[in-house]
CSV table of N, CA and C in Angstrom, one decimal:
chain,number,residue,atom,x,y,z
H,1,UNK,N,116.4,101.3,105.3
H,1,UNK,CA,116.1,102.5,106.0
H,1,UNK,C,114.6,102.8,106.0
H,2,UNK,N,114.0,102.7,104.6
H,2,UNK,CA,112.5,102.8,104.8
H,2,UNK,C,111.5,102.1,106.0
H,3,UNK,N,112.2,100.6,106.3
H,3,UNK,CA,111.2,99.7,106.9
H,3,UNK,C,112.0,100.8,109.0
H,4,UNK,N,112.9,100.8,108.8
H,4,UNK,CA,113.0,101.5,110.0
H,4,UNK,C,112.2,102.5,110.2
H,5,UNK,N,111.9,103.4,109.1
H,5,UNK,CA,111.0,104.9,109.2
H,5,UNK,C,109.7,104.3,109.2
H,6,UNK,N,109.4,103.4,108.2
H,6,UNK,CA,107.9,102.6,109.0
H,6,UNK,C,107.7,102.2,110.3
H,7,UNK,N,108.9,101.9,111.0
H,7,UNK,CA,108.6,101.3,112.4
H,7,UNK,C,108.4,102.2,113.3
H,8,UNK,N,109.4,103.3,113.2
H,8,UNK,CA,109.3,104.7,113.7
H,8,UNK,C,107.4,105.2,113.6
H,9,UNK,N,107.4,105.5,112.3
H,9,UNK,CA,106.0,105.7,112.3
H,9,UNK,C,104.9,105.4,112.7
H,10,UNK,N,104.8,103.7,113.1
H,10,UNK,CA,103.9,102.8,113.7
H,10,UNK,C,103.8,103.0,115.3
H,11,UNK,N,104.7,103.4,115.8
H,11,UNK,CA,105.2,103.3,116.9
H,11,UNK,C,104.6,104.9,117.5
H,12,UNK,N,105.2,105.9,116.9
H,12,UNK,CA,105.0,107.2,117.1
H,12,UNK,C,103.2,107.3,117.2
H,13,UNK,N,102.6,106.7,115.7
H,13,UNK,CA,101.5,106.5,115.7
H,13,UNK,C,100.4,106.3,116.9
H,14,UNK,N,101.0,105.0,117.4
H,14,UNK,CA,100.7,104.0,118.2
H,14,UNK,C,100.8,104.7,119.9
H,15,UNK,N,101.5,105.6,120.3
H,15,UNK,CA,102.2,106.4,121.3
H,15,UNK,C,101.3,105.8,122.5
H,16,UNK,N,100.3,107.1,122.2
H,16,UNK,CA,99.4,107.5,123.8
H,16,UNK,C,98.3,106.1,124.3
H,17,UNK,N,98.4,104.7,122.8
H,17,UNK,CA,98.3,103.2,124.1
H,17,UNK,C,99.3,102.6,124.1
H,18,UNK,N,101.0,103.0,123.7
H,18,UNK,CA,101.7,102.1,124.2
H,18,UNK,C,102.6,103.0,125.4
H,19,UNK,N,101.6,103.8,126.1
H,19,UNK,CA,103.1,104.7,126.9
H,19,UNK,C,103.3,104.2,128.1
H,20,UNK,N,102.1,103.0,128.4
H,20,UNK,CA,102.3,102.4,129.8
H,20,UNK,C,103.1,101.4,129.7
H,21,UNK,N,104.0,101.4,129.0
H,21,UNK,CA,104.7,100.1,128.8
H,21,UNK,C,104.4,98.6,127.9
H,22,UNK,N,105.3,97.8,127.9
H,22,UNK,CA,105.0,96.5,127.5
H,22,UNK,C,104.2,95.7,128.3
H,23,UNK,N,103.3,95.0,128.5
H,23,UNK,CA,102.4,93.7,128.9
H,23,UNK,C,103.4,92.4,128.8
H,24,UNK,N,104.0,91.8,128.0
H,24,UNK,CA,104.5,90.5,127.5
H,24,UNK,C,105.8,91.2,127.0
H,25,UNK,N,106.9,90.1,127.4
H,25,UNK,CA,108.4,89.7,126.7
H,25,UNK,C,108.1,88.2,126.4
H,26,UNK,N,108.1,88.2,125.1
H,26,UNK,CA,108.6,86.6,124.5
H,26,UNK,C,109.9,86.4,124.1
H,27,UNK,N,110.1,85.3,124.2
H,27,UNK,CA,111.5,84.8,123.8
H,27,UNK,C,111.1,83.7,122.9
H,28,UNK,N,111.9,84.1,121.1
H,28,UNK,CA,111.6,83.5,120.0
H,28,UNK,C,112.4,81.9,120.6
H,29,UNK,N,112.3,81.2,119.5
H,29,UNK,CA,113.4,80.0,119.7
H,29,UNK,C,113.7,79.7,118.6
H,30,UNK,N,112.8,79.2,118.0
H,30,UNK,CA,112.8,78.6,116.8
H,30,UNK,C,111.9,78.4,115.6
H,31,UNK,N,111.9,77.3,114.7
H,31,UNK,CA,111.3,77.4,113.2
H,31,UNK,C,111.2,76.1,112.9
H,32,UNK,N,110.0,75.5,112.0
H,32,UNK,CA,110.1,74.5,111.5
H,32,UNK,C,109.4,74.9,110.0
H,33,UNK,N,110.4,74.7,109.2
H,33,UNK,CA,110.0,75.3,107.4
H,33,UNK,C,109.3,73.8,106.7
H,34,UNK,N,108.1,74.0,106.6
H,34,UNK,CA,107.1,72.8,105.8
H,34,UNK,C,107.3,72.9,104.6
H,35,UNK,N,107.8,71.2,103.8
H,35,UNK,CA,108.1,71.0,102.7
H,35,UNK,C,108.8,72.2,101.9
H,36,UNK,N,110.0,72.6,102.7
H,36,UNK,CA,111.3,73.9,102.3
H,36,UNK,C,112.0,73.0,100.7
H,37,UNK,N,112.1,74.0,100.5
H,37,UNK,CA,112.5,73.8,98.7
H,37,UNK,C,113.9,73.9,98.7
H,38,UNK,N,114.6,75.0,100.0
H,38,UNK,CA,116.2,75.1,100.4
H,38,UNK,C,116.3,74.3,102.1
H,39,UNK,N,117.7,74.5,102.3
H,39,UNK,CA,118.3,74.7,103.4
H,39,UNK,C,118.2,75.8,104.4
H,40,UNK,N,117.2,75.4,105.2
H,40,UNK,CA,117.4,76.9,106.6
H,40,UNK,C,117.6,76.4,107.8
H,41,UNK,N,118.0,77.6,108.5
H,41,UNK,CA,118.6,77.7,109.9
H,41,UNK,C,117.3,77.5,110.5
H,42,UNK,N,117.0,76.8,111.7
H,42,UNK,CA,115.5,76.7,112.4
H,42,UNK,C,115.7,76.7,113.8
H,43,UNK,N,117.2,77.1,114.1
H,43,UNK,CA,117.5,77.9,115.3
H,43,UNK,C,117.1,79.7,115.4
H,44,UNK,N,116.1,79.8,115.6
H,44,UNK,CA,116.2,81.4,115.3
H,44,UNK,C,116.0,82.3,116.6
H,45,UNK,N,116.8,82.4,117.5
H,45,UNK,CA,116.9,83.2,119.1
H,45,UNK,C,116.5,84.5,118.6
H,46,UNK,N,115.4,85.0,119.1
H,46,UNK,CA,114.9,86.9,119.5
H,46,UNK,C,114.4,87.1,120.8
H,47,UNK,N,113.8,88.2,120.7
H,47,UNK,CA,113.0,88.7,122.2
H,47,UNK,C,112.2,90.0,121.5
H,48,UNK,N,110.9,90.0,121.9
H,48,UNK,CA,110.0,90.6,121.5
H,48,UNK,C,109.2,91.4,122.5
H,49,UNK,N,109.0,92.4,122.2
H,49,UNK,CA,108.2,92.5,123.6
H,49,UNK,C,106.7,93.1,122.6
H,50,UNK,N,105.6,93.2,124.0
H,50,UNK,CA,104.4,93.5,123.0
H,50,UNK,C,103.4,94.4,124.4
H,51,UNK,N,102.4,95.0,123.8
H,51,UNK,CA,101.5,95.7,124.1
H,51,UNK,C,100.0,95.3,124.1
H,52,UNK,N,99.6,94.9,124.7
H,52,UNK,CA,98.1,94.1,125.1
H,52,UNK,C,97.1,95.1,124.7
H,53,UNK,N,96.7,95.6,123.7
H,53,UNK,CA,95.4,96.4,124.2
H,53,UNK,C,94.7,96.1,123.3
H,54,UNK,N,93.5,96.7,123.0
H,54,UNK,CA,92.5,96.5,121.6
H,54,UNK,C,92.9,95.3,120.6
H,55,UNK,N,93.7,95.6,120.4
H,55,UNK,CA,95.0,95.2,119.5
H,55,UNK,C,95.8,94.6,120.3
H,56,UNK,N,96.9,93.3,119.9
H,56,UNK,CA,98.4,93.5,120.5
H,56,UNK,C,99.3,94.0,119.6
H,57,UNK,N,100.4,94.9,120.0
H,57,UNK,CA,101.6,95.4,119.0
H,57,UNK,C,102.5,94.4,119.5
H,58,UNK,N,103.6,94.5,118.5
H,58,UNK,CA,104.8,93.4,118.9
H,58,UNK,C,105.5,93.9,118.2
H,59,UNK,N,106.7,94.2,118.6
H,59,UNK,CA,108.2,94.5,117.8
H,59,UNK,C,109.4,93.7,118.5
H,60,UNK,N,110.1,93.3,117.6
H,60,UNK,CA,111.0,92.7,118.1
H,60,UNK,C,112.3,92.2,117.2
H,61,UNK,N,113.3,91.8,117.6
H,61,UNK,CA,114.7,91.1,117.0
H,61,UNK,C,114.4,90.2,117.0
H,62,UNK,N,115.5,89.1,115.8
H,62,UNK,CA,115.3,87.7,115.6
H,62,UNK,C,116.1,87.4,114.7
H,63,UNK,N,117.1,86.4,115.1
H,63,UNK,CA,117.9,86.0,113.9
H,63,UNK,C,116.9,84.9,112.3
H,64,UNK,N,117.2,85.6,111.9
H,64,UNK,CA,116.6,84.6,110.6
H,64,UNK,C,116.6,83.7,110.2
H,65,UNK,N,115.8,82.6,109.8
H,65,UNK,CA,116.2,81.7,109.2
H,65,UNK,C,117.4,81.6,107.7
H,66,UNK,N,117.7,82.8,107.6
H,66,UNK,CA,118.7,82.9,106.6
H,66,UNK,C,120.4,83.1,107.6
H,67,UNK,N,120.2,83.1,108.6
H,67,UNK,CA,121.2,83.6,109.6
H,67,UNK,C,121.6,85.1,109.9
H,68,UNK,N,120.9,85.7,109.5
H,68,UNK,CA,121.1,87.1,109.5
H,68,UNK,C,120.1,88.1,111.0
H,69,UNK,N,120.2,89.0,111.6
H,69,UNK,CA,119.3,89.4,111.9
H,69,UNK,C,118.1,90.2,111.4
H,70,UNK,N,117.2,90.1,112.0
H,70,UNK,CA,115.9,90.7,111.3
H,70,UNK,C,114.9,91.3,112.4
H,71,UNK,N,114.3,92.6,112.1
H,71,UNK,CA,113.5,93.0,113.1
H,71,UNK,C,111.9,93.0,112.1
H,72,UNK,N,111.0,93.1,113.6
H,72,UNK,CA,109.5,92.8,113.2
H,72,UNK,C,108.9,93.7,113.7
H,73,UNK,N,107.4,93.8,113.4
H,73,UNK,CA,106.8,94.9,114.0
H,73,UNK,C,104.9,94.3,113.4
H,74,UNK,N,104.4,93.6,114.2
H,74,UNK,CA,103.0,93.0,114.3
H,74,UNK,C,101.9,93.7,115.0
H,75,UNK,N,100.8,93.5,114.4
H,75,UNK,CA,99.7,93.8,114.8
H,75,UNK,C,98.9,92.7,115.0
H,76,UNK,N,98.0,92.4,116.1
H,76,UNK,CA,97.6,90.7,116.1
H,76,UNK,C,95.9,91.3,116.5
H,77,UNK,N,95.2,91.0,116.5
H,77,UNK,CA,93.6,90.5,116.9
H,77,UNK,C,93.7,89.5,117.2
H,78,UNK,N,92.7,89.2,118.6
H,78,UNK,CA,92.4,88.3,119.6
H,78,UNK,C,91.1,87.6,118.7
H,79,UNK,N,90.9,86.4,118.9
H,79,UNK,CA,89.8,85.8,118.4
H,79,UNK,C,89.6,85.0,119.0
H,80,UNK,N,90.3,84.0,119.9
H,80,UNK,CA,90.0,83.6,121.1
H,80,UNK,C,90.7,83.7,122.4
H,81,UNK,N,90.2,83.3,123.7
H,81,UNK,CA,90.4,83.7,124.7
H,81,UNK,C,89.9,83.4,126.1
H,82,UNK,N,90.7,82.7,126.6
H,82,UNK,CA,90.4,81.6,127.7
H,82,UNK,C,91.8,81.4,128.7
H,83,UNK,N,91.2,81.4,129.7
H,83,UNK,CA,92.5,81.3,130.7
H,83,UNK,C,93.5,80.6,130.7
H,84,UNK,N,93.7,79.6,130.2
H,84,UNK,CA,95.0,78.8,129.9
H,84,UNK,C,95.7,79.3,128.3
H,85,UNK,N,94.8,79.9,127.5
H,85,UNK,CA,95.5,79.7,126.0
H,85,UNK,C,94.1,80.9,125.3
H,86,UNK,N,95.0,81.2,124.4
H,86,UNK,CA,94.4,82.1,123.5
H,86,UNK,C,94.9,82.3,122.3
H,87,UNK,N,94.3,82.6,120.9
H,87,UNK,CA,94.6,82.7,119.5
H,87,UNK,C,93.9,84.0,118.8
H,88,UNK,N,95.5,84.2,118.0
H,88,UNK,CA,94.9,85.6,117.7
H,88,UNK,C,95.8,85.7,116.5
H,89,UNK,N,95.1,86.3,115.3
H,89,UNK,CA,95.5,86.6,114.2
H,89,UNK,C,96.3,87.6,113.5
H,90,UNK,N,97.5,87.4,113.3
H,90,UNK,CA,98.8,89.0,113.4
H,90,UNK,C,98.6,89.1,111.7
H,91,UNK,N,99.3,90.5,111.6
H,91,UNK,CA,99.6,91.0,110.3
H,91,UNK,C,101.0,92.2,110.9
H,92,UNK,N,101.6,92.3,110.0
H,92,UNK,CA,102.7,93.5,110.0
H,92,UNK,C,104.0,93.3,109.1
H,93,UNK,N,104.9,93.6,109.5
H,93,UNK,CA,106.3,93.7,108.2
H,93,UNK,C,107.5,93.1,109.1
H,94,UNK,N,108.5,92.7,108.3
H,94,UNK,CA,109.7,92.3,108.9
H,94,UNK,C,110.8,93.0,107.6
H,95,UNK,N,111.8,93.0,108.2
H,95,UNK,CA,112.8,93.0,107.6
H,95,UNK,C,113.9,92.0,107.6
H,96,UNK,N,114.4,91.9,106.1
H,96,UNK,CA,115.2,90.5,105.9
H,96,UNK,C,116.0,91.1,105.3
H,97,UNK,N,117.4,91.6,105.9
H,97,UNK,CA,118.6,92.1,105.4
H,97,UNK,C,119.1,91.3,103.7
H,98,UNK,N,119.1,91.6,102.9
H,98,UNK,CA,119.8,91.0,101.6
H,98,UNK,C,119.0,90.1,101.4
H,99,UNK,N,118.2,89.6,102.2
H,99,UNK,CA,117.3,88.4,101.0
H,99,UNK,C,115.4,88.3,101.4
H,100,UNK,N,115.3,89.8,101.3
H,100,UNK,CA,113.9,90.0,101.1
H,100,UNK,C,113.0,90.3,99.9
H,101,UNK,N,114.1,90.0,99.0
H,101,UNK,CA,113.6,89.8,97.7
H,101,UNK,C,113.7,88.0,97.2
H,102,UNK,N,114.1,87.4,98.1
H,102,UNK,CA,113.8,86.1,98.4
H,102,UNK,C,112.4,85.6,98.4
H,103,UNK,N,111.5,86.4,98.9
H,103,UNK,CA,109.9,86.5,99.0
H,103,UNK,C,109.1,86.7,97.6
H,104,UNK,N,108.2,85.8,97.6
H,104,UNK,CA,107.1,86.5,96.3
H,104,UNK,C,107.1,88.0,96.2
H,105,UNK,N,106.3,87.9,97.9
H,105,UNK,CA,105.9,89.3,97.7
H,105,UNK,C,106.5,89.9,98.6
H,106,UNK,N,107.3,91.3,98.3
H,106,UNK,CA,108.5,92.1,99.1
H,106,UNK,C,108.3,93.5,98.5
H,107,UNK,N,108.6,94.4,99.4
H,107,UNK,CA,109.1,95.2,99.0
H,107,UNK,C,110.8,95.8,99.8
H,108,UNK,N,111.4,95.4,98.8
H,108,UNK,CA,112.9,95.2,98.6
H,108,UNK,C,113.2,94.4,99.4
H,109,UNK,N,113.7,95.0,100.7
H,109,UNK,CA,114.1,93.6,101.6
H,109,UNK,C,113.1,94.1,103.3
H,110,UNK,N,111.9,94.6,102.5
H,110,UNK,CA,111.1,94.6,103.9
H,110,UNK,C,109.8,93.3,103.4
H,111,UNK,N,109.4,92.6,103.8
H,111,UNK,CA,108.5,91.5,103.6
H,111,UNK,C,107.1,91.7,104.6
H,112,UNK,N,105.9,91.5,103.7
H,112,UNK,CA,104.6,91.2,104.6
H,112,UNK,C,104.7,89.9,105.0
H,113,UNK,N,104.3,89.7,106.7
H,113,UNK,CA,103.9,88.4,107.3
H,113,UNK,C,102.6,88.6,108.2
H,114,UNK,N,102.4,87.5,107.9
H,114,UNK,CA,100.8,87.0,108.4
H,114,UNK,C,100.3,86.1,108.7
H,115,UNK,N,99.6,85.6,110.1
H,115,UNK,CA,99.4,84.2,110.2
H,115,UNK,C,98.6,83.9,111.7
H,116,UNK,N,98.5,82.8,112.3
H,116,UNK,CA,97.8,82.7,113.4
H,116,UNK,C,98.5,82.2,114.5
H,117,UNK,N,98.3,83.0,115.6
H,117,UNK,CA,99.2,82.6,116.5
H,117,UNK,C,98.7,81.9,118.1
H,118,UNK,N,99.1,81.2,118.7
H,118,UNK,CA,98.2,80.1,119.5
H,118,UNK,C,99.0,80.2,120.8
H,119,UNK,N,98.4,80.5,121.9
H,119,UNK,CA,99.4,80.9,123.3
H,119,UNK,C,98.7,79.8,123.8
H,120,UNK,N,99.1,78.7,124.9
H,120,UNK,CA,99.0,78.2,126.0
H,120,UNK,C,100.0,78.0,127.4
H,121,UNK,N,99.6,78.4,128.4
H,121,UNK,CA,100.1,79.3,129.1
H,121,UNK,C,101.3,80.0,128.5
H,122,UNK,N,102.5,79.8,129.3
H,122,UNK,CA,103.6,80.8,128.7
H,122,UNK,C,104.0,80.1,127.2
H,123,UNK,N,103.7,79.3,126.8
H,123,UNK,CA,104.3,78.9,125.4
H,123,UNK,C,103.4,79.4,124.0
H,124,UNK,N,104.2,79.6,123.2
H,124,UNK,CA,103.5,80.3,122.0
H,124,UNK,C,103.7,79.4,120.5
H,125,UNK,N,103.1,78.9,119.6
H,125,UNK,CA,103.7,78.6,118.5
H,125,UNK,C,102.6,79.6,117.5
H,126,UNK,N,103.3,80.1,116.4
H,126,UNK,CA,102.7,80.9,115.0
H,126,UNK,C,102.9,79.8,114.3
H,127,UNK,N,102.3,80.1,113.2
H,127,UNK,CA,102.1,79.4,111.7
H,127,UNK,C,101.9,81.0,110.8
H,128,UNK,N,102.5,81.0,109.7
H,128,UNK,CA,102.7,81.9,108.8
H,128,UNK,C,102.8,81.2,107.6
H,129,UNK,N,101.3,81.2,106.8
H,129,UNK,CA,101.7,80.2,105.8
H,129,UNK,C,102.5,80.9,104.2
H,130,UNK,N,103.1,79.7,103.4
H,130,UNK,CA,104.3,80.2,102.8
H,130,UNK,C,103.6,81.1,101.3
H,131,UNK,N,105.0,81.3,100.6
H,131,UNK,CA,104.4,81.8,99.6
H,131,UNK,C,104.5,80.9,98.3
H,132,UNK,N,104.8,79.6,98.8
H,132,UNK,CA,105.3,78.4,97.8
H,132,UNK,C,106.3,78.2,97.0
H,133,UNK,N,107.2,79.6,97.1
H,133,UNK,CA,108.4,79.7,96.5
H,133,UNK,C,109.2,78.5,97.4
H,134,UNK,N,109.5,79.4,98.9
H,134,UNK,CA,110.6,78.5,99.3
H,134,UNK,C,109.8,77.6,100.6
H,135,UNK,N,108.6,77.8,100.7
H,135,UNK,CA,107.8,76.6,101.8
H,135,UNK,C,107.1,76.9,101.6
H,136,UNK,N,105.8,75.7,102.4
H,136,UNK,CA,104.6,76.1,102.2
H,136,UNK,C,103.8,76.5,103.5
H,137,UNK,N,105.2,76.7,104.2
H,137,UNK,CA,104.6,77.5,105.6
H,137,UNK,C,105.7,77.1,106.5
H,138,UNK,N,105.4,78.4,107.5
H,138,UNK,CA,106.5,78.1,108.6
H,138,UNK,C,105.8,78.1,109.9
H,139,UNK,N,106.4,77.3,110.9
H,139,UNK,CA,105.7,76.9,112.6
H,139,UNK,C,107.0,77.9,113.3
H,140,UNK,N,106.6,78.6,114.0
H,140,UNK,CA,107.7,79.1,114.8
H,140,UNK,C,107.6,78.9,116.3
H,141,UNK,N,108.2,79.3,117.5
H,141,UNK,CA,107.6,78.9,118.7
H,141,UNK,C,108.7,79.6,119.7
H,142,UNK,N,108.0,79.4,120.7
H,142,UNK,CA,109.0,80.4,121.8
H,142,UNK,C,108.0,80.3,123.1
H,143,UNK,N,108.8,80.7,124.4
H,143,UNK,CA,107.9,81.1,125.4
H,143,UNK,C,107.5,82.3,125.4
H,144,UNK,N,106.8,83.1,126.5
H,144,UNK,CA,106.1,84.6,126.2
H,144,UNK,C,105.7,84.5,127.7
H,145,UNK,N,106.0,86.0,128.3
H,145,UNK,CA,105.7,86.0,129.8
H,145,UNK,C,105.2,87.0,130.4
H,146,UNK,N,104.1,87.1,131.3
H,146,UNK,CA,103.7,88.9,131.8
H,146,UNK,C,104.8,89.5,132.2
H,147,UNK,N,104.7,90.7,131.9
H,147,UNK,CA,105.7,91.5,132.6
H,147,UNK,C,104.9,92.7,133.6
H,148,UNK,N,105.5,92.2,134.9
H,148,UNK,CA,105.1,93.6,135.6
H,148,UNK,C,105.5,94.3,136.3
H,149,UNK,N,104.8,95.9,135.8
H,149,UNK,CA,105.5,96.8,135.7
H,149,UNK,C,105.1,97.8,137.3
């Protein structure tokens, strides 16, 4: 309930630059867990949508690598940027139903993620590196598309 009233708050916060809409819908796909200490699902289907400005926001659904659902809520900086592809650096929280105390560092079952994320044209892959508990990093990937409104 907490990480929902944080999302609420981010959002609310966030209002008068996200009221023109979303910019981008990505579609999650999947995961590849580097040197994993367990067994994970690396099928992971979501849809995210996001807001282009200063900042990009991103919230979105995604089944977890634990098989459970999980929602996100990112903040990214652009650091590069060029017509075919661009990279930009996210921070924000996710929620991990029952095993977000699976993470080093949690609070309960809302978890900090952070990592670099690399667009060429519509295709996206992240890197989120681990906390050495249960990997030492994860590649994720998906397509991502203008939306216009």
């Amino acid at each position: 309930m907490r990480f929902v009233c944080l999302v609420v708050l981010f959002f609310v916060a966030l209002a008068p630059a996200l009221s023109a809409g979303p910019d981008r819908i990505s579609v999650h796909l999947g995961s590849v867990h580097v040197n994993a200490q367990e067994e994970f699902e690396e099928f992971n289907p979501g849809l995210f949508l996001s807001w282009d400005r200063q900042l990009s926001y991103t919230f979105g659904a995604f089944r977890n690598s634990y098989g459970d659902l999980s929602v996100a809520a990112t903040a990214a900086v652009p650091i590069l940027h060029r017509r075919t592809y661009r990279m930009q650096v996210f921070g924000g929280l996710a929620y991990y139903p029952d095993n977000g105390r699976n993470f080093r560092v949690n609070f309960g079952d809302v978890v900090p993620v952070a990592g670099l994320r690399l667009f060429y044209r519509n295709a996206f892959v992240q890197f989120l590196p681990g906390d050495g508990n249960q990997a030492d990093g994860v590649f994720s990937f998906g397509f991502s598309f203008p939306m216009r409104m």
